[in-house]
PDB file of C-alpha atoms in Angstrom:
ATOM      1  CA  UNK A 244      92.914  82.166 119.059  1.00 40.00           C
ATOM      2  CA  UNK A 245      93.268  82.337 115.414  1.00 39.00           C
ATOM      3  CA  UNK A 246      93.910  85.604 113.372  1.00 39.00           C
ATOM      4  CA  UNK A 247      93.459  85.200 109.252  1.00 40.00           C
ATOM      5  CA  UNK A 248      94.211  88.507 107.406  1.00 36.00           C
ATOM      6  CA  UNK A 249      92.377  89.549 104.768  1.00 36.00           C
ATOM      7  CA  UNK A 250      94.445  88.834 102.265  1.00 37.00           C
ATOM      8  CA  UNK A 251      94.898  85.475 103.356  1.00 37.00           C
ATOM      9  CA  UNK A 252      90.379  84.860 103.300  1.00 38.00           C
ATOM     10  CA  UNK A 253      90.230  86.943 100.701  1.00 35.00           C
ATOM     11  CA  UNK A 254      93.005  84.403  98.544  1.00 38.00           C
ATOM     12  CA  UNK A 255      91.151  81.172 100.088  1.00 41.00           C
ATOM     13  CA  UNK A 256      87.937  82.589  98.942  1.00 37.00           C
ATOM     14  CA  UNK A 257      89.004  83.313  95.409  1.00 38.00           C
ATOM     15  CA  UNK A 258      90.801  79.303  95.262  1.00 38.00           C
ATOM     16  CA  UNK A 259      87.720  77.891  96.019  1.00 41.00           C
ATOM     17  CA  UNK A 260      85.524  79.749  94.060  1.00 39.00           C
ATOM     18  CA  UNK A 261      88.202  78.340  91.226  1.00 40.00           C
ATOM     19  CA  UNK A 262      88.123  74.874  92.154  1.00 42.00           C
ATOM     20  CA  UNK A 263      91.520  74.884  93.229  1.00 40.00           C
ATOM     21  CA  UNK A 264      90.783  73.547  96.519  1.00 40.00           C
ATOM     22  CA  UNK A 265      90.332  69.880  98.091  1.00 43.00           C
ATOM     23  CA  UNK A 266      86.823  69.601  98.183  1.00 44.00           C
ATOM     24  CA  UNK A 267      85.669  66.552 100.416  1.00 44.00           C
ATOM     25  CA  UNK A 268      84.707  63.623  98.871  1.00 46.00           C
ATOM     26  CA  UNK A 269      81.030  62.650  99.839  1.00 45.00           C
ATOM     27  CA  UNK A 270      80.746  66.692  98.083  1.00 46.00           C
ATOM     28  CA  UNK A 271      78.602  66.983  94.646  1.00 46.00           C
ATOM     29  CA  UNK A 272      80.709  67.848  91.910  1.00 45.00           C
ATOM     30  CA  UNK A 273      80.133  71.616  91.283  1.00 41.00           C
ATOM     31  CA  UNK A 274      81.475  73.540  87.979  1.00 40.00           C
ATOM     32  CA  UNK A 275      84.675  75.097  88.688  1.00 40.00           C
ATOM     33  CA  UNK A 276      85.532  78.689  87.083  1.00 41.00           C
ATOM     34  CA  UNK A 277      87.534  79.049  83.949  1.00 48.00           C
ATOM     35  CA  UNK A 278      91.071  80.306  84.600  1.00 57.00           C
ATOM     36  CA  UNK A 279      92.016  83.474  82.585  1.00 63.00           C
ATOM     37  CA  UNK A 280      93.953  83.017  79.550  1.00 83.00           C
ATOM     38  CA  UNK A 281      94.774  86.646  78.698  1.00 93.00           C
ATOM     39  CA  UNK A 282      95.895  88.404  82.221  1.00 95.00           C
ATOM     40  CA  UNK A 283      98.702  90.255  83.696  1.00 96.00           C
ATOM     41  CA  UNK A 284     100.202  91.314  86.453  1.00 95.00           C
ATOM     42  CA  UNK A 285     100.750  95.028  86.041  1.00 95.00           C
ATOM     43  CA  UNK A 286     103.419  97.224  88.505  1.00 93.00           C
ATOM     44  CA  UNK A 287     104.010 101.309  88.653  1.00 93.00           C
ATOM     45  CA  UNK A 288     107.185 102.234  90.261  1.00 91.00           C
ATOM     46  CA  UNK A 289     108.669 105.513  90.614  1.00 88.00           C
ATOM     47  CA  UNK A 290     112.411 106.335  89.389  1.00 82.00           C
ATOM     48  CA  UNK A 291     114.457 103.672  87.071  1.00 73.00           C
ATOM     49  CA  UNK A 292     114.466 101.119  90.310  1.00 65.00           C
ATOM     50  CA  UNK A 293     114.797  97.497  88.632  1.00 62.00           C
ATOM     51  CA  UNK A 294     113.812  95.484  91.315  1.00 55.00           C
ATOM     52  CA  UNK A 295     110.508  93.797  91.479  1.00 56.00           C
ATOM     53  CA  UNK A 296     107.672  95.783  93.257  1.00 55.00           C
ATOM     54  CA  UNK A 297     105.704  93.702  95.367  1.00 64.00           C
ATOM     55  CA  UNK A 298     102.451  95.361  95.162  1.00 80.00           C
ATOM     56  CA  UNK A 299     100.837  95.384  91.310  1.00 90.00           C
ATOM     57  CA  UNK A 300      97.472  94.993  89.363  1.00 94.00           C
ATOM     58  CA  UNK A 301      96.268  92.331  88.218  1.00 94.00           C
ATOM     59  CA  UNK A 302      94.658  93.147  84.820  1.00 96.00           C
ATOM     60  CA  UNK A 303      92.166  89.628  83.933  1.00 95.00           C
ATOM     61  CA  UNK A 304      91.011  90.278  80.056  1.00 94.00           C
ATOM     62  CA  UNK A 305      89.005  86.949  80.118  1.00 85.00           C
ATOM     63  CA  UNK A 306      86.106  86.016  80.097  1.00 85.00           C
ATOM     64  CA  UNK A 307      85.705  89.982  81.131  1.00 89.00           C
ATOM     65  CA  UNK A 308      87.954  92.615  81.165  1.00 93.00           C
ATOM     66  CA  UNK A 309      88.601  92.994  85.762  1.00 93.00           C
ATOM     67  CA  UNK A 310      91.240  95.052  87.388  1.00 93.00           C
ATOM     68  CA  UNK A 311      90.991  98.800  87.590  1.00 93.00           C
ATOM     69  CA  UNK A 312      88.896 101.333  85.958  1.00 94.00           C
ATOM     70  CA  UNK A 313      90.126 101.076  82.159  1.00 95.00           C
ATOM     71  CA  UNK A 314      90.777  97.263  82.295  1.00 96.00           C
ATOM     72  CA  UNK A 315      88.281  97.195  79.154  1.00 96.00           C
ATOM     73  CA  UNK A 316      90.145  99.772  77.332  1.00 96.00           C
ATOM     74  CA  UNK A 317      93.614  98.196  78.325  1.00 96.00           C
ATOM     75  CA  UNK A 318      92.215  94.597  76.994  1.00 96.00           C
ATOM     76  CA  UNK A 319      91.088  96.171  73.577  1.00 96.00           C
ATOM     77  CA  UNK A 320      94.852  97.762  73.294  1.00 96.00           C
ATOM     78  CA  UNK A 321      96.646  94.722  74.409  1.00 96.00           C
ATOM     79  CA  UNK A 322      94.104  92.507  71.823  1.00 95.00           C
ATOM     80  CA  UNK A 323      94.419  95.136  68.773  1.00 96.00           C
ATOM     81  CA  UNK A 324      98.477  94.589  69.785  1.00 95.00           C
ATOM     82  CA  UNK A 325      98.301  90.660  70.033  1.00 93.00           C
ATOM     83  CA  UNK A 326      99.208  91.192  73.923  1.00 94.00           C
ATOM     84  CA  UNK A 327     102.764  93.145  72.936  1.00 96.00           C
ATOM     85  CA  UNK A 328     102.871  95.743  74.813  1.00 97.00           C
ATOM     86  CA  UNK A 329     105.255  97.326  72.890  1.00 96.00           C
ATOM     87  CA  UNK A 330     103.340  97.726  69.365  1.00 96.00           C
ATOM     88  CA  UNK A 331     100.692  99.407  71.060  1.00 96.00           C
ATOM     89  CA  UNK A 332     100.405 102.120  68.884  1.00 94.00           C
ATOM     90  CA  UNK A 333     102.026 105.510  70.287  1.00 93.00           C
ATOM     91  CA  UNK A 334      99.341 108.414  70.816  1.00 93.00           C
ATOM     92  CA  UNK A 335     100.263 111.794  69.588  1.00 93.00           C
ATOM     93  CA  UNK A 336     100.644 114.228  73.144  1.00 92.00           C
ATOM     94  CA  UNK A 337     102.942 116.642  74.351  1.00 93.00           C
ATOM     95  CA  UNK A 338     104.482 116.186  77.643  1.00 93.00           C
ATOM     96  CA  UNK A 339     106.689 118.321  79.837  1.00 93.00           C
ATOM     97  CA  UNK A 340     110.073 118.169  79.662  1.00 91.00           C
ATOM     98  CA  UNK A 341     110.669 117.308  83.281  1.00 93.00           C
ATOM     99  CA  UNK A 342     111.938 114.148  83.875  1.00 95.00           C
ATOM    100  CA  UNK A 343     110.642 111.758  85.960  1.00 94.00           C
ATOM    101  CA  UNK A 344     110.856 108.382  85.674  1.00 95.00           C
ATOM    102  CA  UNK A 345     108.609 105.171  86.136  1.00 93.00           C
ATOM    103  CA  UNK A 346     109.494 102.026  85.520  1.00 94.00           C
ATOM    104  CA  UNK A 347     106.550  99.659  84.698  1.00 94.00           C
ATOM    105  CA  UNK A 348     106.783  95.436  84.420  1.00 95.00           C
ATOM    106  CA  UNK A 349     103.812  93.529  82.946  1.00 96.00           C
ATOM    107  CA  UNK A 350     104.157  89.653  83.447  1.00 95.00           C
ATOM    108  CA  UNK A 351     101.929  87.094  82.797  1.00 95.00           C
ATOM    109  CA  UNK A 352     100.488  85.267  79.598  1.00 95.00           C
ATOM    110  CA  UNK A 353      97.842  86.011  76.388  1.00 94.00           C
ATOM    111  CA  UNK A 354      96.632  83.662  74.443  1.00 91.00           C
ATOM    112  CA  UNK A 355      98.674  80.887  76.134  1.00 91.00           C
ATOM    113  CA  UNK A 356     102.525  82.737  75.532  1.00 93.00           C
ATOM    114  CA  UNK A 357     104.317  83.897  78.635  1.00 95.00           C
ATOM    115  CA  UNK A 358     104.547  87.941  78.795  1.00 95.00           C
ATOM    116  CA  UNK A 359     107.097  89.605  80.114  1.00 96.00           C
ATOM    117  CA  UNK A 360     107.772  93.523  79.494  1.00 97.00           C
ATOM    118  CA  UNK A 361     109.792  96.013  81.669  1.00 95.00           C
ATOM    119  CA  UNK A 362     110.126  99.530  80.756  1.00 95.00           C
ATOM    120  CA  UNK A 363     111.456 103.135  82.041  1.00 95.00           C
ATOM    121  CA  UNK A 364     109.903 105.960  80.621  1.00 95.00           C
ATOM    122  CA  UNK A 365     110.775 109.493  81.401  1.00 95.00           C
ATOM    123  CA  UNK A 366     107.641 110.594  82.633  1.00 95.00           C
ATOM    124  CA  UNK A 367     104.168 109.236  83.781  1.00 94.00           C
ATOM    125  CA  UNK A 368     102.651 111.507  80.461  1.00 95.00           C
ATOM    126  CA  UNK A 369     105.281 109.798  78.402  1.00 96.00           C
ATOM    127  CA  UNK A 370     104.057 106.024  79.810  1.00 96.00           C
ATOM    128  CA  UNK A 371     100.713 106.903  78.851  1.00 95.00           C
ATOM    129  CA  UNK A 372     101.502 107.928  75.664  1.00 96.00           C
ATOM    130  CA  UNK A 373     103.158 104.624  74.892  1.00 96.00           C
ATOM    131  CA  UNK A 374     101.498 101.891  76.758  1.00 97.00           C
ATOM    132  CA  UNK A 375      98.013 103.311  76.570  1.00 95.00           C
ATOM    133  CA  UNK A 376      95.808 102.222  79.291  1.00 96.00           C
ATOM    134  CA  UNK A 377      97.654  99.349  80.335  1.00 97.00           C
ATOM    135  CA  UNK A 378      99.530 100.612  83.259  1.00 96.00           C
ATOM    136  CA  UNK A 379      96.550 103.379  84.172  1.00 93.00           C
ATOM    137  CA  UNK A 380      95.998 101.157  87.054  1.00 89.00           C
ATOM    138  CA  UNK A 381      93.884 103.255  89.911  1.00 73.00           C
ATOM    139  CA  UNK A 382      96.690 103.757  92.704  1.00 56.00           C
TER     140      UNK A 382
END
């Protein structure tokens, strides 16, 4: 008997759908989706840890803004910004002096340049204030 996980379907479900799979021949030729050119893959850790976390967001700004609850709002940010995280401009807050630290890494491209931005912040408030909505992901 054969087990298939979720995540496994759930990944050969999304391929096809793409047109990424071997379709057989004697099939009619069916429109595949666009891939994304403006998407990233988005991770929250706690503490300054460095290495790569495993389980992330993936933030797709094209053709519509997918991912968590303020993907649109993250894809208008990273767009005003060019997809630089960095010159996201820096809202005006006041956050507790308690330190706290997350480390975030966005990876993946916009508008066909490879991204690649790691960060530790003090504090989740201080994240926010920097990086906007783009690492507000829902977990």
């Amino acid at each position: 008997m054969t087990y298939i996980t979720r995540a496994t379907a759930v990944a050969g479900t999304l391929l096809a759908a793409a047109g990424l799979l071997a379709a057989p021949a004697h099939a009619a030729s069916r429109p595949s989706l666009p891939l994304a050119d403006n998407w990233l893959y988005l991770t929250v850790t706690r503490g300054d840890a460095q290495a790569d976390d495993k389980h992330g967001t993936l933030l797709l700004c094209d053709p519509l803004p997918l991912g968590y609850a303020r993907a649109a709002e993250a894809c208008a940010e990273l767009e005003a910004a060019g997809g630089d995280i960095a010159r996201i401009p820096q809202k005006k807050v006041f956050c507790p002096m308690i330190y706290a630290p997350v480390t975030v890494r966005a990876h993946g491209q916009w508008d066909g340049r490879p991204v690649d931005f790691r960060e530790t912040y003090s504090s989740k408030c201080a994240m926010d204030a920097r990086t906007g909505a783009v690492f507000a992901v829902d977990h």
